[in-house]
Every structure is written in C-alpha cells, then in structure tokens.
Tab-separated table of C-alpha atoms in Angstrom:
chain	number	residue	atom	x	y	z
A	237	MET	CA	21.145	-49.029	-22.764
A	238	LYS	CA	24.520	-48.026	-21.365
A	239	THR	CA	25.230	-49.452	-17.900
A	240	ASN	CA	27.002	-47.182	-15.439
A	241	ILE	CA	29.069	-49.263	-13.022
A	242	THR	CA	28.495	-47.408	-9.771
A	243	VAL	CA	28.505	-48.348	-6.096
A	244	GLU	CA	24.709	-48.195	-6.194
A	245	TYR	CA	24.580	-50.573	-9.170
A	246	ILE	CA	26.821	-53.074	-7.348
A	247	ASP	CA	24.840	-52.753	-4.107
A	248	GLU	CA	21.686	-53.625	-6.029
A	249	ILE	CA	23.381	-56.792	-7.341
A	250	LEU	CA	24.557	-57.740	-3.843
A	251	ARG	CA	21.111	-57.317	-2.298
A	252	SER	CA	19.585	-59.620	-4.919
A	253	TYR	CA	21.664	-62.525	-3.577
A	254	LEU	CA	21.197	-61.926	0.147
A	255	PRO	CA	18.951	-64.322	2.088
A	256	LYS	CA	15.712	-62.907	3.479
A	257	THR	CA	16.174	-64.045	7.081
A	258	ARG	CA	16.865	-61.437	9.751
A	259	ASP	CA	18.743	-63.269	12.512
A	260	LYS	CA	21.786	-61.841	14.272
A	261	VAL	CA	24.280	-63.331	11.836
A	262	GLN	CA	22.436	-61.878	8.842
A	263	GLN	CA	22.389	-58.491	10.576
A	264	ALA	CA	26.153	-58.742	11.083
A	265	MET	CA	26.638	-59.658	7.404
A	266	GLU	CA	24.633	-56.680	6.199
A	267	TYR	CA	26.281	-54.378	8.736
A	268	MET	CA	29.635	-55.097	7.093
A	269	LEU	CA	28.349	-55.157	3.514
A	270	PHE	CA	26.549	-51.792	3.620
A	271	PRO	CA	27.866	-49.190	3.213
A	272	GLY	CA	30.725	-51.009	1.569
A	273	GLY	CA	33.452	-48.566	0.662
A	274	LYS	CA	34.605	-48.020	-2.910
A	275	ARG	CA	33.601	-51.494	-4.227
A	276	PHE	CA	36.611	-51.299	-6.524
A	277	ARG	CA	37.052	-55.083	-6.828
A	278	PRO	CA	33.601	-55.771	-8.300
A	279	MET	CA	33.950	-52.567	-10.331
A	280	LEU	CA	37.179	-53.889	-11.838
A	281	LEU	CA	35.535	-57.244	-12.597
A	282	LEU	CA	32.503	-55.688	-14.280
A	283	SER	CA	34.591	-53.122	-16.160
A	284	THR	CA	36.913	-55.845	-17.461
A	285	ALA	CA	33.975	-57.995	-18.570
A	286	LYS	CA	32.483	-54.991	-20.348
A	287	ALA	CA	35.785	-54.093	-22.035
A	288	VAL	CA	36.345	-57.619	-23.321
A	289	GLY	CA	32.757	-58.529	-24.227
A	290	LYS	CA	31.295	-55.082	-24.985
A	291	ARG	CA	28.603	-55.665	-22.363
A	292	ILE	CA	28.139	-56.861	-18.778
A	293	ASN	CA	26.915	-60.449	-18.979
A	294	ASP	CA	25.014	-62.324	-16.275
A	295	GLY	CA	28.039	-64.403	-15.301
A	296	ALA	CA	30.096	-61.306	-14.592
A	297	LYS	CA	27.299	-59.804	-12.489
A	298	THR	CA	27.025	-63.005	-10.475
A	299	LEU	CA	30.764	-63.246	-9.860
A	300	SER	CA	31.014	-59.567	-8.954
A	301	ALA	CA	28.664	-60.294	-6.043
A	302	ALA	CA	30.567	-63.445	-5.072
A	303	LEU	CA	33.833	-61.481	-5.106
A	304	GLU	CA	32.484	-58.786	-2.797
A	305	PHE	CA	31.114	-61.417	-0.413
A	306	ILE	CA	34.585	-62.989	-0.271
A	307	HIS	CA	36.221	-59.607	0.286
A	308	THR	CA	33.829	-58.682	3.104
A	309	TYR	CA	34.236	-62.063	4.820
A	310	SER	CA	38.009	-61.514	4.756
A	311	LEU	CA	37.646	-58.086	6.389
A	312	ILE	CA	35.477	-59.481	9.191
A	313	HIS	CA	37.946	-62.260	9.967
A	314	ASP	CA	40.956	-59.972	9.525
A	315	ASP	CA	39.623	-57.657	12.247
A	316	LEU	CA	39.110	-60.450	14.827
A	317	PRO	CA	41.158	-60.392	18.064
A	318	CYS	CA	43.026	-63.539	16.979
A	319	MET	CA	44.077	-61.843	13.724
A	320	ASP	CA	44.728	-58.072	13.461
A	321	ASN	CA	42.483	-57.137	16.400
A	322	ASP	CA	41.051	-53.963	14.826
A	323	ASP	CA	38.220	-52.107	16.544
A	324	MET	CA	37.211	-49.997	13.520
A	325	ARG	CA	36.435	-50.751	9.882
A	326	ARG	CA	35.190	-48.311	7.228
A	327	GLY	CA	34.703	-45.586	9.809
A	328	LYS	CA	32.543	-47.637	12.190
A	329	ARG	CA	32.931	-50.352	14.809
A	330	SER	CA	34.276	-53.595	13.375
A	331	CYS	CA	31.915	-56.551	13.175
A	332	HIS	CA	33.097	-58.324	16.335
A	333	MET	CA	32.962	-55.087	18.316
A	334	GLN	CA	29.359	-54.473	17.210
A	335	PHE	CA	27.944	-58.006	17.340
A	336	GLY	CA	30.405	-60.046	19.399
A	337	GLU	CA	33.207	-62.355	18.331
A	338	ALA	CA	31.063	-65.463	17.783
A	339	SER	CA	28.616	-63.624	15.530
A	340	ALA	CA	31.494	-62.110	13.560
A	341	VAL	CA	33.068	-65.522	12.946
A	342	LEU	CA	29.721	-66.885	11.763
A	343	ALA	CA	29.049	-63.824	9.597
A	344	GLY	CA	32.404	-64.287	7.872
A	345	ASP	CA	31.754	-68.006	7.392
A	346	ALA	CA	28.284	-67.258	6.027
A	347	LEU	CA	29.595	-64.706	3.522
A	348	LEU	CA	32.236	-67.091	2.178
A	349	ASN	CA	29.610	-69.804	1.821
A	350	LEU	CA	27.217	-67.295	0.224
A	351	ALA	CA	29.898	-66.499	-2.342
A	352	ILE	CA	29.893	-70.155	-3.387
A	353	GLU	CA	26.084	-70.355	-3.379
A	354	THR	CA	25.985	-67.198	-5.506
A	355	ALA	CA	28.541	-68.460	-8.016
A	356	LEU	CA	26.558	-71.684	-8.417
A	357	GLN	CA	23.589	-69.625	-9.620
A	358	GLY	CA	25.550	-68.482	-12.657
A	359	PRO	CA	25.692	-70.047	-16.155
A	360	LEU	CA	27.546	-73.217	-15.149
A	361	SER	CA	27.134	-74.794	-18.588
A	362	ASN	CA	29.421	-72.097	-19.998
A	363	LYS	CA	33.071	-73.242	-19.986
A	364	ASN	CA	34.370	-69.689	-19.708
A	365	TYR	CA	32.228	-69.165	-16.621
A	366	GLN	CA	33.419	-72.484	-15.161
A	367	ALA	CA	37.028	-71.347	-15.597
A	368	ALA	CA	36.244	-67.992	-13.955
A	369	CYS	CA	34.618	-69.699	-10.949
A	370	ALA	CA	37.565	-72.048	-10.529
A	371	TYR	CA	40.002	-69.125	-10.626
A	372	MET	CA	38.018	-67.009	-8.172
A	373	PHE	CA	37.932	-69.692	-5.508
A	374	LYS	CA	41.574	-70.580	-6.098
A	375	MET	CA	42.389	-66.942	-5.376
A	376	SER	CA	40.298	-66.954	-2.185
A	377	GLY	CA	41.845	-70.155	-0.775
A	378	ILE	CA	45.174	-71.615	0.260
A	379	PHE	CA	46.795	-70.618	-3.048
A	380	GLY	CA	45.607	-67.048	-2.658
A	381	LEU	CA	44.026	-64.989	0.111
A	382	VAL	CA	44.381	-67.591	2.885
A	383	HIS	CA	48.051	-67.983	1.976
A	384	GLY	CA	48.416	-64.217	2.256
A	385	GLN	CA	46.855	-64.228	5.716
A	386	SER	CA	49.224	-67.012	6.721
A	387	LEU	CA	52.249	-65.041	5.523
A	388	ASP	CA	50.997	-61.961	7.364
A	389	LEU	CA	50.517	-63.808	10.644
A	390	PHE	CA	53.326	-66.327	10.738
A	391	THR	CA	56.299	-65.139	8.673
A	392	GLU	CA	58.764	-62.257	8.901
A	393	THR	CA	59.069	-59.640	6.179
A	394	ARG	CA	62.791	-59.097	5.833
A	395	THR	CA	63.266	-58.166	2.187
A	396	VAL	CA	61.392	-56.339	-0.533
A	397	GLU	CA	60.782	-59.738	-2.131
A	398	ASP	CA	59.042	-60.872	1.085
A	399	ALA	CA	56.910	-57.731	1.133
A	400	THR	CA	56.049	-58.144	-2.559
A	401	GLU	CA	55.036	-61.788	-2.057
A	402	LEU	CA	52.821	-60.754	0.859
A	403	ALA	CA	51.255	-57.915	-1.134
A	404	ILE	CA	50.434	-60.160	-4.080
A	405	ALA	CA	49.071	-62.924	-1.830
A	406	LYS	CA	47.039	-60.828	0.600
A	407	THR	CA	46.033	-57.767	-1.432
A	408	GLY	CA	46.624	-58.820	-5.012
A	409	THR	CA	44.687	-62.082	-5.066
A	410	LEU	CA	41.219	-60.560	-5.146
A	411	ILE	CA	42.371	-57.970	-7.684
A	412	ARG	CA	43.643	-60.892	-9.776
A	413	ALA	CA	40.248	-62.550	-9.368
A	414	ALA	CA	38.535	-59.333	-10.471
A	415	LEU	CA	40.481	-58.854	-13.702
A	416	VAL	CA	40.951	-62.475	-14.722
A	417	CYS	CA	37.380	-63.558	-13.912
A	418	GLY	CA	35.931	-60.546	-15.662
A	419	ALA	CA	38.024	-61.335	-18.728
A	420	LEU	CA	37.223	-65.058	-18.696
A	421	CYS	CA	33.489	-64.436	-18.301
A	422	SER	CA	33.548	-62.500	-21.545
A	423	GLY	CA	35.562	-65.037	-23.509
A	424	ALA	CA	39.149	-63.770	-23.237
A	425	SER	CA	41.796	-66.221	-24.417
A	426	GLU	CA	44.162	-67.991	-22.024
A	427	GLU	CA	46.998	-65.774	-23.220
A	428	GLU	CA	44.948	-62.626	-22.644
A	429	ALA	CA	43.922	-63.855	-19.163
A	430	GLY	CA	47.630	-64.251	-18.394
A	431	ILE	CA	48.285	-60.606	-19.272
A	432	PHE	CA	45.355	-59.510	-17.104
A	433	ASP	CA	46.856	-61.580	-14.287
A	434	GLU	CA	50.230	-59.880	-14.710
A	435	ILE	CA	48.518	-56.486	-14.583
A	436	ALA	CA	46.554	-57.440	-11.473
A	437	CYS	CA	49.633	-58.647	-9.567
A	438	LYS	CA	51.317	-55.302	-10.133
A	439	LEU	CA	48.129	-53.433	-9.229
A	440	GLY	CA	48.045	-55.372	-5.949
A	441	VAL	CA	51.610	-54.362	-5.102
A	442	CYS	CA	50.896	-50.722	-5.957
A	443	TYR	CA	47.734	-50.702	-3.870
A	444	GLN	CA	49.519	-52.250	-0.877
A	445	ILE	CA	52.407	-49.793	-1.090
A	446	ILE	CA	50.021	-46.835	-0.940
A	447	ASP	CA	48.170	-48.531	1.943
A	448	ASP	CA	51.477	-48.925	3.801
A	449	ILE	CA	52.300	-45.252	3.289
A	450	LEU	CA	48.851	-44.129	4.449
A	451	ASP	CA	48.851	-46.522	7.449
A	452	SER	CA	52.496	-46.019	8.406
A	453	GLN	CA	51.658	-45.518	12.099
A	454	LYS	CA	49.900	-48.885	12.529
A	455	CYS	CA	51.396	-51.115	9.828
A	456	GLU	CA	53.543	-53.870	11.395
A	457	LYS	CA	54.800	-55.412	8.133
A	458	SER	CA	55.404	-52.772	5.534
A	459	PHE	CA	57.369	-51.800	2.450
A	460	LEU	CA	58.460	-48.845	4.598
A	461	ASP	CA	60.625	-51.283	6.578
A	462	MET	CA	62.903	-51.446	3.540
A	463	TYR	CA	62.432	-48.210	1.605
A	464	SER	CA	61.643	-44.545	2.119
A	465	GLU	CA	58.260	-43.138	1.143
A	466	SER	CA	59.867	-41.275	-1.754
A	467	ASP	CA	61.496	-44.447	-3.111
A	468	LEU	CA	58.226	-46.347	-2.795
A	469	LEU	CA	56.281	-43.695	-4.691
A	470	ASP	CA	58.887	-43.896	-7.449
A	471	HIS	CA	58.417	-47.683	-7.492
A	472	VAL	CA	54.638	-47.280	-7.828
A	473	ARG	CA	55.152	-44.883	-10.737
A	474	LYS	CA	57.440	-47.434	-12.400
A	475	LEU	CA	54.920	-50.240	-11.917
A	476	ASN	CA	52.124	-47.987	-13.193
A	477	CYS	CA	54.087	-47.504	-16.422
A	478	GLU	CA	54.520	-51.275	-16.738
A	479	ILE	CA	50.799	-51.819	-16.106
A	480	LYS	CA	49.815	-49.278	-18.758
A	481	SER	CA	52.238	-50.845	-21.218
A	482	ALA	CA	50.715	-54.289	-20.558
A	483	CYS	CA	47.224	-52.822	-21.094
A	484	ASP	CA	48.330	-51.652	-24.537
A	485	LYS	CA	49.215	-55.244	-25.480
A	486	LEU	CA	45.550	-56.178	-25.245
A	487	PRO	CA	42.981	-55.355	-27.972
A	488	TYR	CA	40.559	-53.715	-25.540
A	489	ASP	CA	39.899	-50.247	-24.179
A	490	LEU	CA	41.410	-50.537	-20.695
A	491	THR	CA	41.341	-46.845	-19.852
A	492	PHE	CA	39.662	-47.713	-16.550
A	493	ILE	CA	42.753	-49.679	-15.422
A	494	LYS	CA	45.058	-46.811	-16.351
A	495	GLU	CA	42.802	-44.406	-14.443
A	496	PHE	CA	42.795	-46.756	-11.452
A	497	CYS	CA	46.612	-46.592	-11.416
A	498	ASP	CA	46.543	-42.796	-11.267
A	499	GLN	CA	43.757	-42.706	-8.678
A	500	ASN	CA	45.601	-45.151	-6.445
A	501	LEU	CA	48.780	-43.093	-6.573
A	502	ALA	CA	46.820	-39.960	-5.624
A	503	ARG	CA	44.595	-41.441	-2.930
A	504	LYS	CA	44.671	-40.131	0.626
A	505	LYS	CA	42.777	-42.929	2.400
C-alpha cells in the first residue's frame, strides 16, 4: 500500500510516542506540538528514506518523530525571554506566554529528552540506524543547533560568510539531520550521505534567506544586512540550481527535494 506522507500521517506517528500523563508540562508540550506547522523536516526525512529504500522503514518513522521533538523543543527555548523573547509562535501565544516561563523550560527539556527516548525505541541492532541516531544528535548539539543558537546570541554577523555559517548552524542542521538520517536509515552509502549533506546545507541557507526576507521588519541578524532582496533571491535561485544538480548525481528519484526548492522560493510565510 502506498504511504502518503502528510501532516496527519506525521502527527499520528508523534502521538504514538507521547507519554500518557496530563500534567502541566505535558500540556505545554502538546500545545506546541499540535498543530505543528508544515512538518517539513520529518517530511524530508521520510521522503528521503522512501526514495533511497523504496519504502518507509520503522527506523525512519521513529527518527522522524525524534526530529520533530527536537525541532519543537528548540522553538520553545528560542522564544524564551532570555533568548529571542517572542510572544507568538505559529499564530498563537508562545509556550512561555501560555504556560509560564518555568513550564516552557521544562517542556523544552522534556521534548529533547523524549527525542532520545524515542530514538532508543528504534532498531538499535541495525548499524545504519545507529549511524543515523549518532548524526541526528550531533546535529542537535554543540556541533549543530546549539552552536547555531550560540552564534545567534553571542556573535556579530558582519559578512555574508558569517550569515551563511549562522544559517547552516541554526537552520540547516535539522535539515541536514532530515536528509542524512533518512538516507542512512535506508542504507545509503557514506558517499551518498555526503551528497545529501551538501544538499541539506544549501537548503538551509536558502530557507533562511527567504525567512530573512519575509521577516525583514523583526530580523536582527540577516542576509539583508549585506545584500538587497533582489540579490538574495538571485542567490537562492543559484543555490537551487546547485541543489538540483547534486540531486541528479544520486541514483534516486529526488523530485521532492527539487519541488521543495521551488516551494521555498515562492513561499509567503
């Protein structure tokens, strides 16, 4: 039976890993998880696994949930007063505004821990799955997402190289986790995983550039500090061509990545 990778399909996977308690922290976790936006990170992971392995295996499903838990934890903490201090997220009050700062901190902590607990329920005897787990948590830690947060908070963005490093570290890391983990789960070679990683880094930069353009009124560190909107859109088009060319190096149908490039360029929010 053909599996359609929809938001509803991913939400069903997420709910299967949630604890059954109903305390305030769990309420805060679910408040931020549902509804959960476009779910494009787990969609990319599952789509990559399906492209490489011709099906969605259990390891990919498990890691798609872990990835979304990591992403949602990062949003909760990113919104906190000590970080970006945002009152709204996904069209509603941010977690700390709805439940209080202490509950938001705990909800973020719980989601990151739940990501690990979830990953440990996967096929750990499988070496490909082990490699995917190791890469996912590398991308969520000090060599990935946490490093990106550090750059965002504590360093200046003076050049396009600075902005690119920040985009890859803060935005690109979970996209890298999506593509590389999806590929590894389905048995991609180390060389192929490297090409997926290259694609994901460029996707992260493209996604951040469009975010900067759409959030130009509130973005403190932005590609717009160095370039005009027109120049940035040209840069995204150039990177999209490079991404599509890299996709063609791989022996898989990666139409979904090419479509993601075009959708990102056209998005309005």
